[in-house]
Amino acid sequence: MRRNSLFIFVLFALSCGCSTLKVMTYNVGAFGKFSEDSVPEVAAMIGETGPRAVALNELDSCNTRHDVFQAEYLARCLGGWEYSFGRAMPFAGGAYGNGVVTRDRIIKSFTIALPKGEGSEPRSCAVVETPGYVLASVHLDHISAEARVRQAGIVNERLVSEYGGSYKPVFLCGDFNDTPESLTLGVFSGDWQLLSDTSYSFSSIDPHVCIDYILVLKNMARVKPIKSEVMHKFESGDVKHASDHLPVYVKVRILSPSSGSAR
């Protein structure tokens, strides 16, 4: 099975020229923090950045706040990307949660339900697998540190169980609602490598804390970080008013398992 996974991964890398891979994470605030609809603007900024896949937090799905399926709407604005939505909770006659849009074919998707913290809302982690990589989009509790640590443990356990022996790079992205030195990030320190820049990602107007991250699983895959950036300026949109978070991306080089490790 592992040999088959490696063969499929090599074919993917050769077919799409993915010796390098860029992924992005963005809490888009339901595309409505400062305007009625920032989807086209965010799509333009994603196009300017050029990732293969984007993890998204705070998406609405056909509710009274936004009567469209925002994951599908964004994918359409990107020219027909594939998409997946992981519901965190029912909301306003529809749903609310996290998602992923990707240029690549989604061959598997699932949602990890996370326990609700006291005084806050349910959370989730949306996971998609493509022929060459896995991308998980998580949004952790914003009130309780205890809940964040518990949620982080559930995400870690499930993804390590699912992909710990995989030859595909596995990226965990999203709004962790905690700082780099926190206990929440400590949960991931043994099984994951932090790839993203820890410059301030929130708020977009007055950045003062880093809470948005991209990690990679320490499995059979090997990746070498090339560049990471918290994006403060775009030609194609006003990042300060597209959402209350700033987008973050990483670019990595994908190495064959025999080429050594970036760790």
PDB file of C-alpha atoms in Angstrom:
ATOM      1  CA  MET A   1       0.000   0.000   0.000  1.00  0.00           C
ATOM      2  CA  ARG A   2       2.804   2.430   0.858  1.00  0.00           C
ATOM      3  CA  ARG A   3       4.583   1.508  -2.384  1.00  0.00           C
ATOM      4  CA  ASN A   4       1.388   2.336  -4.324  1.00  0.00           C
ATOM      5  CA  SER A   5       1.083   5.662  -2.495  1.00  0.00           C
ATOM      6  CA  LEU A   6       4.663   6.559  -3.407  1.00  0.00           C
ATOM      7  CA  PHE A   7       4.082   5.631  -7.059  1.00  0.00           C
ATOM      8  CA  ILE A   8       0.932   7.771  -7.248  1.00  0.00           C
ATOM      9  CA  PHE A   9       2.735  10.684  -5.584  1.00  0.00           C
ATOM     10  CA  VAL A  10       5.622  10.516  -8.077  1.00  0.00           C
ATOM     11  CA  LEU A  11       3.191  10.458 -11.019  1.00  0.00           C
ATOM     12  CA  PHE A  12       1.386  13.495  -9.570  1.00  0.00           C
ATOM     13  CA  ALA A  13       4.611  15.447  -9.125  1.00  0.00           C
ATOM     14  CA  LEU A  14       5.723  14.677 -12.673  1.00  0.00           C
ATOM     15  CA  SER A  15       2.359  15.416 -14.274  1.00  0.00           C
ATOM     16  CA  CYS A  16       1.770  18.823 -12.643  1.00  0.00           C
ATOM     17  CA  GLY A  17       5.365  19.984 -12.351  1.00  0.00           C
ATOM     18  CA  CYS A  18       4.984  20.117  -8.588  1.00  0.00           C
ATOM     19  CA  SER A  19       8.605  20.021  -7.553  1.00  0.00           C
ATOM     20  CA  THR A  20       7.428  23.074  -5.615  1.00  0.00           C
ATOM     21  CA  LEU A  21       4.056  23.630  -4.010  1.00  0.00           C
ATOM     22  CA  LYS A  22       2.451  26.767  -2.624  1.00  0.00           C
ATOM     23  CA  VAL A  23      -0.454  26.581  -0.175  1.00  0.00           C
ATOM     24  CA  MET A  24      -2.341  29.382   1.524  1.00  0.00           C
ATOM     25  CA  THR A  25      -4.549  29.786   4.594  1.00  0.00           C
ATOM     26  CA  TYR A  26      -7.113  32.547   4.999  1.00  0.00           C
ATOM     27  CA  ASN A  27      -9.811  33.252   7.578  1.00  0.00           C
ATOM     28  CA  VAL A  28     -12.178  35.055   5.219  1.00  0.00           C
ATOM     29  CA  GLY A  29     -14.727  36.095   7.864  1.00  0.00           C
ATOM     30  CA  ALA A  30     -17.668  34.767   5.803  1.00  0.00           C
ATOM     31  CA  PHE A  31     -16.582  37.290   3.146  1.00  0.00           C
ATOM     32  CA  GLY A  32     -18.557  39.907   5.012  1.00  0.00           C
ATOM     33  CA  LYS A  33     -16.562  41.597   7.764  1.00  0.00           C
ATOM     34  CA  PHE A  34     -16.397  44.958   6.000  1.00  0.00           C
ATOM     35  CA  SER A  35     -18.607  44.483   2.937  1.00  0.00           C
ATOM     36  CA  GLU A  36     -21.573  42.453   1.754  1.00  0.00           C
ATOM     37  CA  ASP A  37     -19.509  40.253  -0.555  1.00  0.00           C
ATOM     38  CA  SER A  38     -15.714  40.139  -0.752  1.00  0.00           C
ATOM     39  CA  VAL A  39     -15.590  36.827  -2.659  1.00  0.00           C
ATOM     40  CA  PRO A  40     -14.538  38.288  -6.041  1.00  0.00           C
ATOM     41  CA  GLU A  41     -11.891  40.432  -4.343  1.00  0.00           C
ATOM     42  CA  VAL A  42     -10.504  37.480  -2.371  1.00  0.00           C
ATOM     43  CA  ALA A  43     -10.503  35.353  -5.533  1.00  0.00           C
ATOM     44  CA  ALA A  44      -8.426  38.033  -7.269  1.00  0.00           C
ATOM     45  CA  MET A  45      -5.948  38.130  -4.359  1.00  0.00           C
ATOM     46  CA  ILE A  46      -5.660  34.336  -4.397  1.00  0.00           C
ATOM     47  CA  GLY A  47      -4.988  34.499  -8.120  1.00  0.00           C
ATOM     48  CA  GLU A  48      -2.289  37.096  -7.539  1.00  0.00           C
ATOM     49  CA  THR A  49      -0.595  34.914  -4.892  1.00  0.00           C
ATOM     50  CA  GLY A  50      -0.734  31.769  -7.033  1.00  0.00           C
ATOM     51  CA  PRO A  51      -1.269  28.866  -4.601  1.00  0.00           C
ATOM     52  CA  ARG A  52      -2.402  25.408  -5.686  1.00  0.00           C
ATOM     53  CA  ALA A  53      -4.748  25.159  -2.723  1.00  0.00           C
ATOM     54  CA  VAL A  54      -6.253  27.406  -0.054  1.00  0.00           C
ATOM     55  CA  ALA A  55      -7.562  26.512   3.402  1.00  0.00           C
ATOM     56  CA  LEU A  56     -10.528  28.704   4.361  1.00  0.00           C
ATOM     57  CA  ASN A  57     -12.048  29.544   7.729  1.00  0.00           C
ATOM     58  CA  GLU A  58     -15.482  31.037   8.487  1.00  0.00           C
ATOM     59  CA  LEU A  59     -17.569  30.044   5.489  1.00  0.00           C
ATOM     60  CA  ASP A  60     -21.335  30.370   5.202  1.00  0.00           C
ATOM     61  CA  SER A  61     -23.441  27.845   3.340  1.00  0.00           C
ATOM     62  CA  CYS A  62     -26.872  28.879   2.085  1.00  0.00           C
ATOM     63  CA  ASN A  63     -28.080  30.657   5.222  1.00  0.00           C
ATOM     64  CA  THR A  64     -29.957  33.883   5.800  1.00  0.00           C
ATOM     65  CA  ARG A  65     -26.737  35.848   6.336  1.00  0.00           C
ATOM     66  CA  HIS A  66     -25.391  34.766   2.936  1.00  0.00           C
ATOM     67  CA  ASP A  67     -27.741  32.847   0.672  1.00  0.00           C
ATOM     68  CA  VAL A  68     -24.968  31.248  -1.393  1.00  0.00           C
ATOM     69  CA  PHE A  69     -22.685  28.276  -0.889  1.00  0.00           C
ATOM     70  CA  GLN A  70     -19.542  30.330  -0.375  1.00  0.00           C
ATOM     71  CA  ALA A  71     -17.015  27.531  -0.985  1.00  0.00           C
ATOM     72  CA  GLU A  72     -18.571  26.806  -4.376  1.00  0.00           C
ATOM     73  CA  TYR A  73     -18.937  30.523  -5.166  1.00  0.00           C
ATOM     74  CA  LEU A  74     -15.239  31.182  -4.513  1.00  0.00           C
ATOM     75  CA  ALA A  75     -14.204  28.110  -6.530  1.00  0.00           C
ATOM     76  CA  ARG A  76     -16.315  29.403  -9.429  1.00  0.00           C
ATOM     77  CA  CYS A  77     -14.702  32.864  -9.192  1.00  0.00           C
ATOM     78  CA  LEU A  78     -11.300  31.148  -9.360  1.00  0.00           C
ATOM     79  CA  GLY A  79     -12.238  29.664 -12.719  1.00  0.00           C
ATOM     80  CA  GLY A  80     -13.634  26.306 -11.691  1.00  0.00           C
ATOM     81  CA  TRP A  81     -11.399  25.007  -8.918  1.00  0.00           C
ATOM     82  CA  GLU A  82     -12.538  22.021  -6.874  1.00  0.00           C
ATOM     83  CA  TYR A  83     -13.848  22.668  -3.385  1.00  0.00           C
ATOM     84  CA  SER A  84     -14.971  21.029  -0.176  1.00  0.00           C
ATOM     85  CA  PHE A  85     -16.872  22.293   2.864  1.00  0.00           C
ATOM     86  CA  GLY A  86     -16.683  20.970   6.413  1.00  0.00           C
ATOM     87  CA  ARG A  87     -19.707  21.994   8.440  1.00  0.00           C
ATOM     88  CA  ALA A  88     -19.024  23.107  11.996  1.00  0.00           C
ATOM     89  CA  MET A  89     -22.622  23.895  12.939  1.00  0.00           C
ATOM     90  CA  PRO A  90     -26.071  24.713  11.589  1.00  0.00           C
ATOM     91  CA  PHE A  91     -26.469  28.473  11.302  1.00  0.00           C
ATOM     92  CA  ALA A  92     -29.299  30.817  10.271  1.00  0.00           C
ATOM     93  CA  GLY A  93     -31.189  28.233   8.255  1.00  0.00           C
ATOM     94  CA  GLY A  94     -28.054  26.852   6.635  1.00  0.00           C
ATOM     95  CA  ALA A  95     -24.558  26.061   7.872  1.00  0.00           C
ATOM     96  CA  TYR A  96     -21.225  27.572   8.878  1.00  0.00           C
ATOM     97  CA  GLY A  97     -17.768  26.009   8.853  1.00  0.00           C
ATOM     98  CA  ASN A  98     -14.436  25.638   7.072  1.00  0.00           C
ATOM     99  CA  GLY A  99     -13.370  24.583   3.625  1.00  0.00           C
ATOM    100  CA  VAL A 100     -10.728  24.102   0.980  1.00  0.00           C
ATOM    101  CA  VAL A 101     -10.439  25.194  -2.649  1.00  0.00           C
ATOM    102  CA  THR A 102      -7.841  23.548  -4.854  1.00  0.00           C
ATOM    103  CA  ARG A 103      -6.655  23.435  -8.455  1.00  0.00           C
ATOM    104  CA  ASP A 104      -6.255  19.671  -8.065  1.00  0.00           C
ATOM    105  CA  ARG A 105      -8.688  16.779  -8.099  1.00  0.00           C
ATOM    106  CA  ILE A 106     -10.147  15.960  -4.695  1.00  0.00           C
ATOM    107  CA  ILE A 107     -10.125  12.188  -4.243  1.00  0.00           C
ATOM    108  CA  LYS A 108     -11.247  12.122  -0.609  1.00  0.00           C
ATOM    109  CA  SER A 109     -12.727  14.549   1.894  1.00  0.00           C
ATOM    110  CA  PHE A 110     -13.971  14.357   5.459  1.00  0.00           C
ATOM    111  CA  THR A 111     -14.733  16.571   8.431  1.00  0.00           C
ATOM    112  CA  ILE A 112     -13.363  16.228  11.956  1.00  0.00           C
ATOM    113  CA  ALA A 113     -15.972  17.469  14.444  1.00  0.00           C
ATOM    114  CA  LEU A 114     -14.437  19.229  17.433  1.00  0.00           C
ATOM    115  CA  PRO A 115     -15.912  19.547  20.940  1.00  0.00           C
ATOM    116  CA  LYS A 116     -17.562  22.823  21.803  1.00  0.00           C
ATOM    117  CA  GLY A 117     -15.822  25.043  24.322  1.00  0.00           C
ATOM    118  CA  GLU A 118     -17.762  26.630  27.159  1.00  0.00           C
ATOM    119  CA  GLY A 119     -19.477  29.769  25.928  1.00  0.00           C
ATOM    120  CA  SER A 120     -18.421  29.342  22.301  1.00  0.00           C
ATOM    121  CA  GLU A 121     -19.612  27.668  19.113  1.00  0.00           C
ATOM    122  CA  PRO A 122     -18.877  24.207  17.635  1.00  0.00           C
ATOM    123  CA  ARG A 123     -15.711  23.920  15.574  1.00  0.00           C
ATOM    124  CA  SER A 124     -14.456  21.645  12.811  1.00  0.00           C
ATOM    125  CA  CYS A 125     -11.519  20.657  10.639  1.00  0.00           C
ATOM    126  CA  ALA A 126     -12.195  20.155   6.914  1.00  0.00           C
ATOM    127  CA  VAL A 127      -9.793  17.712   5.237  1.00  0.00           C
ATOM    128  CA  VAL A 128      -9.231  17.078   1.529  1.00  0.00           C
ATOM    129  CA  GLU A 129      -6.869  14.631  -0.137  1.00  0.00           C
ATOM    130  CA  THR A 130      -5.618  15.131  -3.692  1.00  0.00           C
ATOM    131  CA  PRO A 131      -3.353  12.821  -5.723  1.00  0.00           C
ATOM    132  CA  GLY A 132      -0.275  14.632  -4.404  1.00  0.00           C
ATOM    133  CA  TYR A 133      -1.024  16.173  -1.009  1.00  0.00           C
ATOM    134  CA  VAL A 134      -3.495  16.538   1.845  1.00  0.00           C
ATOM    135  CA  LEU A 135      -4.783  19.876   3.095  1.00  0.00           C
ATOM    136  CA  ALA A 136      -6.678  20.321   6.360  1.00  0.00           C
ATOM    137  CA  SER A 137      -8.428  23.552   7.330  1.00  0.00           C
ATOM    138  CA  VAL A 138      -9.021  24.023  11.058  1.00  0.00           C
ATOM    139  CA  HIS A 139     -10.556  26.788  13.162  1.00  0.00           C
ATOM    140  CA  LEU A 140     -10.034  26.380  16.899  1.00  0.00           C
ATOM    141  CA  ASP A 141     -11.992  27.849  19.819  1.00  0.00           C
ATOM    142  CA  HIS A 142     -11.627  31.591  20.352  1.00  0.00           C
ATOM    143  CA  ILE A 143     -12.618  31.732  24.025  1.00  0.00           C
ATOM    144  CA  SER A 144     -11.244  28.793  25.998  1.00  0.00           C
ATOM    145  CA  ALA A 145      -7.558  27.806  26.032  1.00  0.00           C
ATOM    146  CA  GLU A 146      -8.568  24.453  27.509  1.00  0.00           C
ATOM    147  CA  ALA A 147     -10.945  23.828  24.611  1.00  0.00           C
ATOM    148  CA  ARG A 148      -8.271  24.745  22.066  1.00  0.00           C
ATOM    149  CA  VAL A 149      -5.821  22.249  23.547  1.00  0.00           C
ATOM    150  CA  ARG A 150      -8.495  19.531  23.568  1.00  0.00           C
ATOM    151  CA  GLN A 151      -9.481  20.302  19.961  1.00  0.00           C
ATOM    152  CA  ALA A 152      -5.848  20.347  18.863  1.00  0.00           C
ATOM    153  CA  GLY A 153      -5.346  16.903  20.374  1.00  0.00           C
ATOM    154  CA  ILE A 154      -8.301  15.475  18.449  1.00  0.00           C
ATOM    155  CA  VAL A 155      -7.081  16.928  15.147  1.00  0.00           C
ATOM    156  CA  ASN A 156      -3.555  15.690  15.765  1.00  0.00           C
ATOM    157  CA  GLU A 157      -4.647  12.176  16.679  1.00  0.00           C
ATOM    158  CA  ARG A 158      -6.944  11.788  13.663  1.00  0.00           C
ATOM    159  CA  LEU A 159      -4.523  13.119  11.069  1.00  0.00           C
ATOM    160  CA  VAL A 160      -1.547  11.185  12.425  1.00  0.00           C
ATOM    161  CA  SER A 161      -3.682   8.026  12.439  1.00  0.00           C
ATOM    162  CA  GLU A 162      -4.898   8.671   8.897  1.00  0.00           C
ATOM    163  CA  TYR A 163      -1.690   9.896   7.248  1.00  0.00           C
ATOM    164  CA  GLY A 164       1.249   9.160   9.548  1.00  0.00           C
ATOM    165  CA  GLY A 165       2.530   6.500   7.150  1.00  0.00           C
ATOM    166  CA  SER A 166       1.680   8.367   3.951  1.00  0.00           C
ATOM    167  CA  TYR A 167       4.165   9.562   1.335  1.00  0.00           C
ATOM    168  CA  LYS A 168       1.964  12.579   0.626  1.00  0.00           C
ATOM    169  CA  PRO A 169       2.709  15.911   2.319  1.00  0.00           C
ATOM    170  CA  VAL A 170      -0.036  16.747   4.814  1.00  0.00           C
ATOM    171  CA  PHE A 171      -0.603  20.427   5.551  1.00  0.00           C
ATOM    172  CA  LEU A 172      -2.594  21.602   8.570  1.00  0.00           C
ATOM    173  CA  CYS A 173      -3.706  25.186   8.105  1.00  0.00           C
ATOM    174  CA  GLY A 174      -5.987  27.701   9.718  1.00  0.00           C
ATOM    175  CA  ASP A 175      -6.912  30.014  12.535  1.00  0.00           C
ATOM    176  CA  PHE A 176      -5.616  28.390  15.730  1.00  0.00           C
ATOM    177  CA  ASN A 177      -6.649  31.381  17.863  1.00  0.00           C
ATOM    178  CA  ASP A 178      -3.439  31.092  19.852  1.00  0.00           C
ATOM    179  CA  THR A 179       0.147  32.323  19.808  1.00  0.00           C
ATOM    180  CA  PRO A 180       3.283  30.454  18.638  1.00  0.00           C
ATOM    181  CA  GLU A 181       4.483  29.727  22.199  1.00  0.00           C
ATOM    182  CA  SER A 182       1.064  28.547  23.429  1.00  0.00           C
ATOM    183  CA  LEU A 183       0.082  25.117  24.750  1.00  0.00           C
ATOM    184  CA  THR A 184      -2.155  24.775  21.693  1.00  0.00           C
ATOM    185  CA  LEU A 185       0.776  24.937  19.289  1.00  0.00           C
ATOM    186  CA  GLY A 186       2.728  22.730  21.667  1.00  0.00           C
ATOM    187  CA  VAL A 187       0.261  19.902  21.021  1.00  0.00           C
ATOM    188  CA  PHE A 188       1.509  19.757  17.440  1.00  0.00           C
ATOM    189  CA  SER A 189       5.229  20.179  18.118  1.00  0.00           C
ATOM    190  CA  GLY A 190       6.036  16.467  18.209  1.00  0.00           C
ATOM    191  CA  ASP A 191       4.288  15.356  15.005  1.00  0.00           C
ATOM    192  CA  TRP A 192       4.313  18.542  12.931  1.00  0.00           C
ATOM    193  CA  GLN A 193       6.744  21.121  11.603  1.00  0.00           C
ATOM    194  CA  LEU A 194       5.709  24.781  11.593  1.00  0.00           C
ATOM    195  CA  LEU A 195       6.256  26.160   8.090  1.00  0.00           C
ATOM    196  CA  SER A 196       4.585  29.547   8.154  1.00  0.00           C
ATOM    197  CA  ASP A 197       5.928  32.955   9.047  1.00  0.00           C
ATOM    198  CA  THR A 198       4.962  33.948  12.587  1.00  0.00           C
ATOM    199  CA  SER A 199       4.539  37.625  11.779  1.00  0.00           C
ATOM    200  CA  TYR A 200       1.261  39.091  13.006  1.00  0.00           C
ATOM    201  CA  SER A 201      -1.772  37.867  11.041  1.00  0.00           C
ATOM    202  CA  PHE A 202      -4.603  39.488  13.037  1.00  0.00           C
ATOM    203  CA  SER A 203      -6.141  41.942  12.723  1.00  0.00           C
ATOM    204  CA  SER A 204      -5.875  43.023   9.103  1.00  0.00           C
ATOM    205  CA  ILE A 205      -6.215  46.701  10.023  1.00  0.00           C
ATOM    206  CA  ASP A 206      -4.018  46.607  13.137  1.00  0.00           C
ATOM    207  CA  PRO A 207      -1.878  43.442  13.107  1.00  0.00           C
ATOM    208  CA  HIS A 208      -0.810  42.666  16.674  1.00  0.00           C
ATOM    209  CA  VAL A 209      -0.848  38.864  17.109  1.00  0.00           C
ATOM    210  CA  CYS A 210      -0.003  35.716  15.146  1.00  0.00           C
ATOM    211  CA  ILE A 211      -2.840  33.165  15.206  1.00  0.00           C
ATOM    212  CA  ASP A 212      -2.914  31.789  11.626  1.00  0.00           C
ATOM    213  CA  TYR A 213      -0.512  28.979  10.711  1.00  0.00           C
ATOM    214  CA  ILE A 214       0.526  26.323   8.206  1.00  0.00           C
ATOM    215  CA  LEU A 215       2.127  23.119   9.519  1.00  0.00           C
ATOM    216  CA  VAL A 216       3.309  19.961   7.759  1.00  0.00           C
ATOM    217  CA  LEU A 217       3.070  16.452   9.169  1.00  0.00           C
ATOM    218  CA  LYS A 218       6.297  14.573   9.909  1.00  0.00           C
ATOM    219  CA  ASN A 219       5.350  11.477   7.926  1.00  0.00           C
ATOM    220  CA  MET A 220       7.044   9.628   5.014  1.00  0.00           C
ATOM    221  CA  ALA A 221       6.894  12.719   2.789  1.00  0.00           C
ATOM    222  CA  ARG A 222       9.779  15.159   2.691  1.00  0.00           C
ATOM    223  CA  VAL A 223       9.374  18.871   2.055  1.00  0.00           C
ATOM    224  CA  LYS A 224      11.834  21.736   2.276  1.00  0.00           C
ATOM    225  CA  PRO A 225      10.490  25.208   3.163  1.00  0.00           C
ATOM    226  CA  ILE A 226      11.389  27.826   0.572  1.00  0.00           C
ATOM    227  CA  LYS A 227       9.385  30.883   1.541  1.00  0.00           C
ATOM    228  CA  SER A 228       6.533  32.004   3.758  1.00  0.00           C
ATOM    229  CA  GLU A 229       4.774  35.331   4.066  1.00  0.00           C
ATOM    230  CA  VAL A 230       1.905  37.026   5.846  1.00  0.00           C
ATOM    231  CA  MET A 231       0.391  39.089   3.045  1.00  0.00           C
ATOM    232  CA  HIS A 232      -0.072  42.791   3.817  1.00  0.00           C
ATOM    233  CA  LYS A 233      -0.549  44.229   0.342  1.00  0.00           C
ATOM    234  CA  PHE A 234      -2.067  43.232  -2.991  1.00  0.00           C
ATOM    235  CA  GLU A 235      -2.426  44.915  -6.346  1.00  0.00           C
ATOM    236  CA  SER A 236      -5.774  43.204  -6.898  1.00  0.00           C
ATOM    237  CA  GLY A 237      -7.596  44.015  -3.648  1.00  0.00           C
ATOM    238  CA  ASP A 238      -7.679  45.782  -0.305  1.00  0.00           C
ATOM    239  CA  VAL A 239      -6.483  43.111   2.121  1.00  0.00           C
ATOM    240  CA  LYS A 240      -7.272  45.316   5.132  1.00  0.00           C
ATOM    241  CA  HIS A 241     -10.976  45.254   4.310  1.00  0.00           C
ATOM    242  CA  ALA A 242     -11.427  41.913   2.545  1.00  0.00           C
ATOM    243  CA  SER A 243     -11.437  40.191   5.967  1.00  0.00           C
ATOM    244  CA  ASP A 244     -10.309  40.887   9.533  1.00  0.00           C
ATOM    245  CA  HIS A 245      -7.417  38.393   9.106  1.00  0.00           C
ATOM    246  CA  LEU A 246      -4.431  38.524   6.782  1.00  0.00           C
ATOM    247  CA  PRO A 247      -3.756  35.588   4.452  1.00  0.00           C
ATOM    248  CA  VAL A 248      -0.636  33.470   4.958  1.00  0.00           C
ATOM    249  CA  TYR A 249       1.143  31.301   2.403  1.00  0.00           C
ATOM    250  CA  VAL A 250       4.072  28.912   2.284  1.00  0.00           C
ATOM    251  CA  LYS A 251       6.069  27.628  -0.647  1.00  0.00           C
ATOM    252  CA  VAL A 252       7.860  24.307  -0.256  1.00  0.00           C
ATOM    253  CA  ARG A 253       9.995  22.048  -2.367  1.00  0.00           C
ATOM    254  CA  ILE A 254       8.777  18.463  -2.461  1.00  0.00           C
ATOM    255  CA  LEU A 255      11.625  15.996  -2.086  1.00  0.00           C
ATOM    256  CA  SER A 256      11.547  12.285  -2.821  1.00  0.00           C
ATOM    257  CA  PRO A 257      11.694  10.200   0.372  1.00  0.00           C
ATOM    258  CA  SER A 258      15.267   9.182  -0.467  1.00  0.00           C
ATOM    259  CA  SER A 259      16.416  12.798  -0.900  1.00  0.00           C
ATOM    260  CA  GLY A 260      16.604  13.543   2.810  1.00  0.00           C
ATOM    261  CA  SER A 261      14.474  15.634   5.058  1.00  0.00           C
ATOM    262  CA  ALA A 262      14.015  19.319   5.744  1.00  0.00           C
ATOM    263  CA  ARG A 263      13.566  18.498   9.391  1.00  0.00           C
TER     264      ARG A 263
END
